[in-house]
Tab-separated table of C-alpha atoms in Angstrom:
chain	number	residue	atom	x	y	z
O	1	GLY	CA	-7.835	-6.654	-8.729
O	2	VAL	CA	-8.126	-6.314	-12.732
O	3	ILE	CA	-11.323	-3.773	-13.539
O	4	SER	CA	-11.733	-3.379	-17.315
O	5	ASP	CA	-8.088	-2.274	-18.094
O	6	GLN	CA	-6.927	-1.308	-14.884
O	7	LEU	CA	-4.995	-2.713	-11.647
O	8	VAL	CA	-7.193	-1.624	-8.561
O	9	LEU	CA	-5.162	-2.429	-5.456
O	10	ASP	CA	-5.839	-1.295	-1.958
O	11	ILE	CA	-2.422	-0.765	-0.039
O	12	ALA	CA	-2.823	-0.809	3.715
O	13	PHE	CA	-0.776	0.646	6.269
O	14	GLU	CA	-0.264	0.403	10.147
O	15	MET	CA	2.152	2.374	12.310
O	16	SER	CA	2.444	3.199	16.047
O	17	SER	CA	4.698	4.803	18.296
O	18	THR	CA	5.950	4.496	22.036
O	19	ASP	CA	7.854	5.996	24.549
O	20	SER	CA	10.986	4.962	25.997
O	21	ALA	CA	9.538	4.123	29.526
O	22	THR	CA	9.763	0.975	30.881
O	23	PRO	CA	6.717	-0.884	30.074
O	24	PRO	CA	6.780	1.587	27.179
O	25	THR	CA	3.415	3.438	26.782
O	26	THR	CA	1.672	3.898	23.117
O	27	LEU	CA	1.876	7.387	22.090
O	28	PHE	CA	-0.434	7.181	18.728
O	29	GLU	CA	-1.348	4.795	16.380
O	30	LEU	CA	-1.917	5.030	12.878
O	31	SER	CA	-4.235	2.864	10.455
O	32	PHE	CA	-4.659	4.103	6.865
O	33	GLU	CA	-5.175	2.343	3.304
O	34	PHE	CA	-4.636	4.063	-0.223
O	35	ARG	CA	-6.672	2.886	-3.021
O	36	VAL	CA	-4.370	2.868	-6.600
O	37	SER	CA	-4.947	2.256	-9.987
O	38	TYR	CA	-2.526	1.147	-13.061
O	39	LYS	CA	-3.594	1.319	-16.328
O	40	LEU	CA	-2.559	-1.924	-18.070
O	41	ALA	CA	-1.551	-2.788	-21.417
O	42	ALA	CA	-4.204	-3.116	-24.099
O	43	GLY	CA	-4.817	-7.332	-23.889
O	44	PHE	CA	-2.472	-7.885	-20.888
O	45	VAL	CA	-4.084	-9.832	-18.322
O	46	PRO	CA	-1.684	-10.230	-15.216
O	47	THR	CA	-1.914	-13.328	-13.237
O	48	ASP	CA	-3.438	-13.972	-9.575
O	49	GLU	CA	0.690	-14.272	-8.546
O	50	GLN	CA	1.436	-11.195	-10.723
O	51	VAL	CA	-1.046	-9.371	-9.169
O	52	ALA	CA	-0.126	-10.717	-5.400
O	53	ALA	CA	3.394	-9.550	-6.535
O	54	PHE	CA	3.300	-6.279	-7.720
O	55	ALA	CA	0.615	-5.484	-4.567
O	56	LYS	CA	3.418	-6.518	-1.956
O	57	GLY	CA	6.569	-4.849	-3.881
O	58	ASN	CA	5.978	-2.420	-6.476
O	59	ALA	CA	2.684	-1.133	-5.497
O	60	VAL	CA	3.661	-0.022	-1.431
O	61	PHE	CA	7.047	1.519	-2.732
O	62	ASN	CA	4.909	3.703	-4.655
O	63	VAL	CA	2.500	4.398	-2.048
O	64	TRP	CA	4.771	5.130	0.607
O	65	SER	CA	6.188	8.607	-0.376
O	66	TYR	CA	2.172	9.952	0.472
O	67	ALA	CA	1.991	7.852	3.242
O	68	ARG	CA	5.395	8.993	5.116
O	69	GLU	CA	4.040	12.496	4.538
């Protein structure tokens, strides 16, 4: 959410991998989270809808390069 002049978001990812057997066997599962903060322009207070849209789109895109490593 908005803290002072920053938008702070927790972006979570869950991933798993299976083999090609029938039935498939889970090889591994990962679950991790990044906390990111964005400085807001002076006086700008985003609506809840704007925060939700940013968290589901831009923020995930911005964090993905770190998550895939």
